[in-house]
PDB file of C-alpha atoms in Angstrom:
ATOM      1  CA  MET O   1     114.777 122.047  41.427  1.00 51.00           C
ATOM      2  CA  VAL O   2     115.776 125.028  44.734  1.00 46.00           C
ATOM      3  CA  ILE O   3     118.111 123.058  47.280  1.00 45.00           C
ATOM      4  CA  LYS O   4     117.189 125.059  50.410  1.00 45.00           C
ATOM      5  CA  THR O   5     119.688 124.753  53.288  1.00 43.00           C
ATOM      6  CA  ILE O   6     120.262 126.084  56.743  1.00 35.00           C
ATOM      7  CA  MET O   7     124.258 125.929  56.061  1.00 38.00           C
ATOM      8  CA  ASN O   8     126.322 129.265  54.559  1.00 35.00           C
ATOM      9  CA  LYS O   9     129.568 126.778  53.274  1.00 34.00           C
ATOM     10  CA  ILE O  10     129.743 124.176  51.357  1.00 32.00           C
ATOM     11  CA  ILE O  11     129.618 120.965  54.291  1.00 35.00           C
ATOM     12  CA  ILE O  12     132.146 118.138  53.646  1.00 34.00           C
ATOM     13  CA  ALA O  13     130.884 114.820  55.297  1.00 37.00           C
ATOM     14  CA  VAL O  14     132.611 111.866  56.144  1.00 35.00           C
ATOM     15  CA  VAL O  15     130.287 108.719  56.085  1.00 37.00           C
ATOM     16  CA  LEU O  16     131.738 105.694  58.205  1.00 33.00           C
ATOM     17  CA  ILE O  17     130.258 103.261  56.578  1.00 34.00           C
ATOM     18  CA  HIS O  18     129.853  99.188  57.927  1.00 34.00           C
ATOM     19  CA  SER O  19     127.304  96.568  56.110  1.00 32.00           C
ATOM     20  CA  PHE O  20     123.576  98.041  56.151  1.00 31.00           C
ATOM     21  CA  CYS O  21     124.125 100.763  58.371  1.00 36.00           C
ATOM     22  CA  VAL O  22     122.436 103.751  58.425  1.00 37.00           C
ATOM     23  CA  ALA O  23     124.061 106.727  59.889  1.00 36.00           C
ATOM     24  CA  GLN O  24     122.905 110.319  61.822  1.00 35.00           C
ATOM     25  CA  MET O  25     124.848 113.480  62.085  1.00 37.00           C
ATOM     26  CA  GLN O  26     127.497 114.046  64.751  1.00 37.00           C
ATOM     27  CA  GLU O  27     130.427 117.537  64.072  1.00 34.00           C
ATOM     28  CA  LEU O  28     133.361 117.461  65.413  1.00 33.00           C
ATOM     29  CA  ASN O  29     136.396 119.825  64.869  1.00 36.00           C
ATOM     30  CA  ASN O  30     134.511 121.501  61.739  1.00 39.00           C
ATOM     31  CA  THR O  31     134.240 118.301  60.147  1.00 39.00           C
ATOM     32  CA  ILE O  32     129.563 115.963  59.962  1.00 48.00           C
ATOM     33  CA  TYR O  33     129.986 112.809  60.427  1.00 47.00           C
ATOM     34  CA  LEU O  34     127.340 110.627  60.239  1.00 49.00           C
ATOM     35  CA  ASP O  35     126.586 107.932  62.732  1.00 44.00           C
ATOM     36  CA  GLU O  36     123.986 105.400  63.756  1.00 37.00           C
ATOM     37  CA  VAL O  37     120.820 106.958  62.714  1.00 49.00           C
ATOM     38  CA  ALA O  38     118.092 108.893  64.871  1.00 49.00           C
ATOM     39  CA  VAL O  39     115.113 107.847  65.429  1.00 50.00           C
ATOM     40  CA  TYR O  40     112.112 109.434  64.064  1.00 50.00           C
ATOM     41  CA  SER O  41     109.102 110.202  65.192  1.00 49.00           C
ATOM     42  CA  ASP O  42     105.594 108.510  63.840  1.00 47.00           C
ATOM     43  CA  SER O  43     104.345 111.658  62.293  1.00 48.00           C
ATOM     44  CA  LYS O  44     107.010 111.873  60.726  1.00 52.00           C
ATOM     45  CA  LYS O  45     107.165 108.361  59.330  1.00 55.00           C
ATOM     46  CA  LYS O  46     103.207 109.318  58.356  1.00 57.00           C
ATOM     47  CA  HIS O  47     104.443 111.242  55.517  1.00 84.00           C
ATOM     48  CA  GLU O  48     107.604 109.856  54.036  1.00 89.00           C
ATOM     49  CA  LYS O  49     107.215 108.542  50.257  1.00 92.00           C
ATOM     50  CA  LYS O  50     109.943 106.783  48.436  1.00 94.00           C
ATOM     51  CA  TYR O  51     111.788 107.292  45.055  1.00 95.00           C
ATOM     52  CA  LYS O  52     113.432 104.736  43.237  1.00 95.00           C
ATOM     53  CA  THR O  53     115.197 105.306  39.959  1.00 95.00           C
ATOM     54  CA  LYS O  54     113.362 102.715  37.569  1.00 93.00           C
ATOM     55  CA  GLY O  55     114.749  99.776  35.343  1.00 92.00           C
ATOM     56  CA  LYS O  56     115.786  96.548  35.545  1.00 90.00           C
ATOM     57  CA  GLN O  57     119.489  96.216  37.423  1.00 85.00           C
ATOM     58  CA  ASN O  58     121.847  94.904  34.775  1.00 81.00           C
ATOM     59  CA  SER O  59     125.025  96.594  34.850  1.00 85.00           C
ATOM     60  CA  THR O  60     128.067  98.209  37.325  1.00 88.00           C
ATOM     61  CA  ILE O  61     130.493 101.420  36.676  1.00 86.00           C
ATOM     62  CA  SER O  62     133.725 102.180  37.870  1.00 84.00           C
ATOM     63  CA  THR O  63     135.586 105.177  37.891  1.00 75.00           C
ATOM     64  CA  ALA O  64     139.176 107.187  38.370  1.00 72.00           C
ATOM     65  CA  LEU O  65     140.400 109.976  40.304  1.00 75.00           C
ATOM     66  CA  ASN O  66     137.942 113.204  39.661  1.00 76.00           C
ATOM     67  CA  THR O  67     136.066 111.428  37.447  1.00 86.00           C
ATOM     68  CA  THR O  68     131.825 112.222  38.042  1.00 91.00           C
ATOM     69  CA  PHE O  69     129.386 110.328  37.625  1.00 94.00           C
ATOM     70  CA  TYR O  70     125.399 111.900  37.332  1.00 94.00           C
ATOM     71  CA  PHE O  71     121.906 111.271  36.644  1.00 95.00           C
ATOM     72  CA  LEU O  72     118.563 112.705  36.520  1.00 95.00           C
ATOM     73  CA  ILE O  73     116.111 112.840  39.952  1.00 95.00           C
ATOM     74  CA  LYS O  74     113.211 113.445  37.604  1.00 93.00           C
ATOM     75  CA  ASN O  75     110.141 115.020  39.476  1.00 92.00           C
ATOM     76  CA  PRO O  76     111.003 113.439  42.892  1.00 93.00           C
ATOM     77  CA  PRO O  77     108.107 114.465  46.229  1.00 92.00           C
ATOM     78  CA  LYS O  78     108.424 117.469  47.436  1.00 92.00           C
ATOM     79  CA  GLY O  79     109.928 117.870  51.122  1.00 94.00           C
ATOM     80  CA  VAL O  80     113.339 117.021  53.046  1.00 94.00           C
ATOM     81  CA  ILE O  81     115.765 113.796  52.057  1.00 93.00           C
ATOM     82  CA  LYS O  82     116.103 111.286  55.144  1.00 91.00           C
ATOM     83  CA  THR O  83     118.021 109.449  53.461  1.00 93.00           C
ATOM     84  CA  ILE O  84     120.048 108.252  50.229  1.00 94.00           C
ATOM     85  CA  LYS O  85     120.691 104.515  48.817  1.00 94.00           C
ATOM     86  CA  PHE O  86     123.346 102.796  46.541  1.00 94.00           C
ATOM     87  CA  PHE O  87     124.341  99.930  46.282  1.00 94.00           C
ATOM     88  CA  PHE O  88     128.559  98.824  45.977  1.00 92.00           C
ATOM     89  CA  ASN O  89     130.711  96.401  45.043  1.00 89.00           C
ATOM     90  CA  GLU O  90     128.036  93.173  44.230  1.00 84.00           C
ATOM     91  CA  GLN O  91     130.051  92.360  41.743  1.00 80.00           C
ATOM     92  CA  LYS O  92     132.134  88.458  41.923  1.00 77.00           C
ATOM     93  CA  ASN O  93     135.522  88.232  42.853  1.00 78.00           C
ATOM     94  CA  LEU O  94     136.203  92.222  42.475  1.00 82.00           C
ATOM     95  CA  GLN O  95     139.487  93.330  44.360  1.00 81.00           C
ATOM     96  CA  ALA O  96     137.898  95.682  46.341  1.00 84.00           C
ATOM     97  CA  LYS O  97     140.244  98.793  47.572  1.00 86.00           C
ATOM     98  CA  ASN O  98     138.759 101.253  50.938  1.00 88.00           C
ATOM     99  CA  VAL O  99     137.596 104.295  48.739  1.00 87.00           C
ATOM    100  CA  GLU O 100     135.894 107.980  49.297  1.00 87.00           C
ATOM    101  CA  PHE O 101     133.531 109.427  47.526  1.00 89.00           C
ATOM    102  CA  ASP O 102     132.149 113.483  47.299  1.00 88.00           C
ATOM    103  CA  LEU O 103     128.281 113.241  46.927  1.00 90.00           C
ATOM    104  CA  LEU O 104     126.100 116.790  44.918  1.00 90.00           C
ATOM    105  CA  PHE O 105     123.563 117.629  44.670  1.00 90.00           C
ATOM    106  CA  VAL O 106     123.757 119.703  41.599  1.00 90.00           C
ATOM    107  CA  ASP O 107     120.397 122.187  40.789  1.00 87.00           C
ATOM    108  CA  ALA O 108     119.880 121.648  37.185  1.00 85.00           C
ATOM    109  CA  LEU O 109     116.838 120.408  35.228  1.00 84.00           C
ATOM    110  CA  ASP O 110     118.482 119.257  31.646  1.00 84.00           C
ATOM    111  CA  LYS O 111     122.099 118.248  30.881  1.00 85.00           C
ATOM    112  CA  LYS O 112     122.505 122.494  29.079  1.00 84.00           C
ATOM    113  CA  THR O 113     122.141 123.203  32.941  1.00 83.00           C
ATOM    114  CA  LEU O 114     124.012 120.718  34.699  1.00 87.00           C
ATOM    115  CA  ARG O 115     127.352 120.868  32.121  1.00 81.00           C
ATOM    116  CA  LYS O 116     127.288 124.805  33.981  1.00 76.00           C
ATOM    117  CA  LYS O 117     127.650 123.318  37.148  1.00 66.00           C
ATOM    118  CA  GLY O 118     125.019 125.602  38.182  1.00 63.00           C
ATOM    119  CA  THR O 119     124.364 125.482  42.855  1.00 67.00           C
ATOM    120  CA  ILE O 120     126.161 122.139  44.200  1.00 76.00           C
ATOM    121  CA  LYS O 121     125.937 120.545  47.468  1.00 81.00           C
ATOM    122  CA  ARG O 122     128.796 118.247  47.934  1.00 81.00           C
ATOM    123  CA  TYR O 123     129.708 115.946  50.759  1.00 87.00           C
ATOM    124  CA  ARG O 124     131.889 113.015  51.584  1.00 88.00           C
ATOM    125  CA  PHE O 125     131.678 109.247  52.019  1.00 90.00           C
ATOM    126  CA  GLN O 126     133.867 106.204  52.520  1.00 87.00           C
ATOM    127  CA  ILE O 127     132.839 102.814  51.083  1.00 88.00           C
ATOM    128  CA  SER O 128     135.446 100.528  52.632  1.00 88.00           C
ATOM    129  CA  LYS O 129     136.887  97.337  50.511  1.00 88.00           C
ATOM    130  CA  THR O 130     134.852  95.024  52.894  1.00 89.00           C
ATOM    131  CA  HIS O 131     131.447  96.165  51.240  1.00 89.00           C
ATOM    132  CA  ARG O 132     129.552  94.680  50.451  1.00 89.00           C
ATOM    133  CA  GLY O 133     125.209  95.864  48.779  1.00 90.00           C
ATOM    134  CA  GLU O 134     123.474  98.663  49.713  1.00 91.00           C
ATOM    135  CA  ILE O 135     124.194 101.301  51.950  1.00 91.00           C
ATOM    136  CA  GLU O 136     122.135 104.151  53.236  1.00 92.00           C
ATOM    137  CA  LEU O 137     123.044 108.085  54.741  1.00 91.00           C
ATOM    138  CA  ASP O 138     121.309 110.167  56.436  1.00 89.00           C
ATOM    139  CA  ILE O 139     120.676 113.398  54.789  1.00 88.00           C
ATOM    140  CA  TYR O 140     118.191 114.343  56.734  1.00 88.00           C
ATOM    141  CA  PRO O 141     120.018 116.054  59.416  1.00 86.00           C
ATOM    142  CA  LEU O 142     121.411 118.290  56.606  1.00 86.00           C
ATOM    143  CA  GLU O 143     117.407 120.325  55.764  1.00 88.00           C
ATOM    144  CA  ILE O 144     117.823 119.494  51.470  1.00 89.00           C
ATOM    145  CA  GLN O 145     114.575 120.715  50.501  1.00 91.00           C
ATOM    146  CA  LEU O 146     113.283 119.433  47.685  1.00 92.00           C
ATOM    147  CA  ASP O 147     111.068 121.433  44.542  1.00 90.00           C
ATOM    148  CA  ASN O 148     111.656 120.058  41.295  1.00 91.00           C
ATOM    149  CA  SER O 149     113.994 116.983  39.831  1.00 93.00           C
ATOM    150  CA  PHE O 150     117.898 117.515  40.282  1.00 93.00           C
ATOM    151  CA  PHE O 151     120.962 115.788  39.456  1.00 94.00           C
ATOM    152  CA  ILE O 152     122.670 113.890  41.916  1.00 94.00           C
ATOM    153  CA  GLY O 153     126.374 113.694  41.292  1.00 93.00           C
ATOM    154  CA  ILE O 154     129.147 110.250  42.528  1.00 93.00           C
ATOM    155  CA  GLN O 155     132.490 111.144  42.478  1.00 89.00           C
ATOM    156  CA  ARG O 156     135.542 109.724  43.051  1.00 87.00           C
ATOM    157  CA  VAL O 157     137.844 111.175  45.582  1.00 84.00           C
ATOM    158  CA  ASP O 158     140.318 108.770  47.386  1.00 82.00           C
ATOM    159  CA  ASN O 159     144.620 109.441  45.951  1.00 74.00           C
ATOM    160  CA  SER O 160     144.615 105.556  46.246  1.00 69.00           C
ATOM    161  CA  PRO O 161     146.239 104.276  43.052  1.00 65.00           C
ATOM    162  CA  SER O 162     144.047 102.390  40.802  1.00 61.00           C
ATOM    163  CA  MET O 163     144.986  99.352  38.917  1.00 61.00           C
ATOM    164  CA  GLY O 164     141.551  98.354  37.534  1.00 68.00           C
ATOM    165  CA  ILE O 165     138.388  97.937  38.809  1.00 78.00           C
ATOM    166  CA  ASP O 166     138.967  98.209  42.253  1.00 83.00           C
ATOM    167  CA  PHE O 167     134.890  99.440  43.533  1.00 87.00           C
ATOM    168  CA  THR O 168     131.518  99.436  41.323  1.00 89.00           C
ATOM    169  CA  ILE O 169     128.283 100.396  41.533  1.00 93.00           C
ATOM    170  CA  ASP O 170     124.781  99.429  40.542  1.00 94.00           C
ATOM    171  CA  CYS O 171     123.365 100.784  37.570  1.00 95.00           C
ATOM    172  CA  ASN O 172     119.941 100.210  36.326  1.00 95.00           C
ATOM    173  CA  SER O 173     118.983  99.751  31.963  1.00 95.00           C
ATOM    174  CA  ARG O 174     115.568 102.322  31.334  1.00 94.00           C
ATOM    175  CA  LYS O 175     115.029 103.417  27.984  1.00 93.00           C
ATOM    176  CA  GLY O 176     115.381 107.352  27.485  1.00 93.00           C
ATOM    177  CA  ASP O 177     117.869 107.804  31.056  1.00 95.00           C
ATOM    178  CA  THR O 178     121.328 108.835  30.649  1.00 95.00           C
ATOM    179  CA  ILE O 179     124.500 109.226  33.099  1.00 95.00           C
ATOM    180  CA  TYR O 180     126.684 112.108  32.411  1.00 95.00           C
ATOM    181  CA  VAL O 181     130.885 111.622  32.844  1.00 94.00           C
ATOM    182  CA  ASN O 182     132.564 114.019  33.554  1.00 91.00           C
ATOM    183  CA  ASP O 183     136.953 113.662  33.295  1.00 88.00           C
ATOM    184  CA  ALA O 184     137.450 117.437  35.281  1.00 79.00           C
ATOM    185  CA  GLN O 185     141.273 116.923  34.613  1.00 79.00           C
ATOM    186  CA  ASN O 186     140.483 116.562  30.758  1.00 81.00           C
ATOM    187  CA  ASN O 187     137.512 118.675  31.090  1.00 81.00           C
ATOM    188  CA  LEU O 188     135.643 116.048  28.698  1.00 89.00           C
ATOM    189  CA  TRP O 189     132.211 114.498  29.102  1.00 92.00           C
ATOM    190  CA  HIS O 190     130.643 111.457  27.686  1.00 93.00           C
ATOM    191  CA  GLU O 191     127.278 109.817  28.151  1.00 94.00           C
ATOM    192  CA  ILE O 192     126.327 106.152  28.633  1.00 94.00           C
ATOM    193  CA  PRO O 193     122.401 106.221  27.399  1.00 95.00           C
ATOM    194  CA  ASN O 194     119.472 104.106  28.264  1.00 95.00           C
ATOM    195  CA  SER O 195     121.327 103.798  31.790  1.00 95.00           C
ATOM    196  CA  ASN O 196     121.223 105.181  35.366  1.00 95.00           C
ATOM    197  CA  ILE O 197     122.045 104.672  38.331  1.00 96.00           C
ATOM    198  CA  LYS O 198     120.361 102.408  41.477  1.00 95.00           C
ATOM    199  CA  THR O 199     119.123 104.611  44.059  1.00 95.00           C
ATOM    200  CA  GLU O 200     116.618 105.292  46.601  1.00 95.00           C
ATOM    201  CA  LEU O 201     115.482 108.444  48.888  1.00 95.00           C
ATOM    202  CA  ARG O 202     112.952 108.497  50.927  1.00 93.00           C
ATOM    203  CA  VAL O 203     111.199 111.704  51.932  1.00 95.00           C
ATOM    204  CA  PHE O 204     109.781 113.698  54.593  1.00 91.00           C
ATOM    205  CA  GLU O 205     106.932 115.305  52.500  1.00 86.00           C
ATOM    206  CA  ASN O 206     105.495 118.787  52.558  1.00 69.00           C
ATOM    207  CA  ILE O 207     101.957 119.038  54.677  1.00 64.00           C
ATOM    208  CA  ASP O 208     100.665 121.725  53.998  1.00 56.00           C
TER     209      ASP O 208
END
């Protein structure tokens, strides 16, 4: 995938999450915040395609500071990402905390190129301790162009001390898929086989 963006520097995005909220871009003091979603025209909606990671939801994952989960988005629609959706903290009796993540878009097609960490676009978002269920992030104003398969990464970056599981992300079970886990502090990689992170993309297709 070639990730095209009009921005020449890494943009750190902070997402203020409310339950089942979709957000839009606002610029303040060189930090891009996501607020309520813009209303897109009917003509654009006609060319919107949805992409979902496949499999049966049957597990969750959690992680410590500076550990990153990567998973492959295989053959998405070609176009500009409009939104991306994840599913957090649906586990019962979870002692959740406010947590902060970097969302990474990695220009890589396989495990070998992923570990070389080619072109990376990085954006930031938060999940409140009261949040349960889906979040949908507005990516469209970033103008991220999809041309091929690529990896998405989710890295926890808050400094809150973790005393056990304090957030979860829903995962799917699917034969042949893999979640790659990178412990940056210890420079270690390991794999969660036959799994992916439950994710939904909405993409505005390229129309000639």
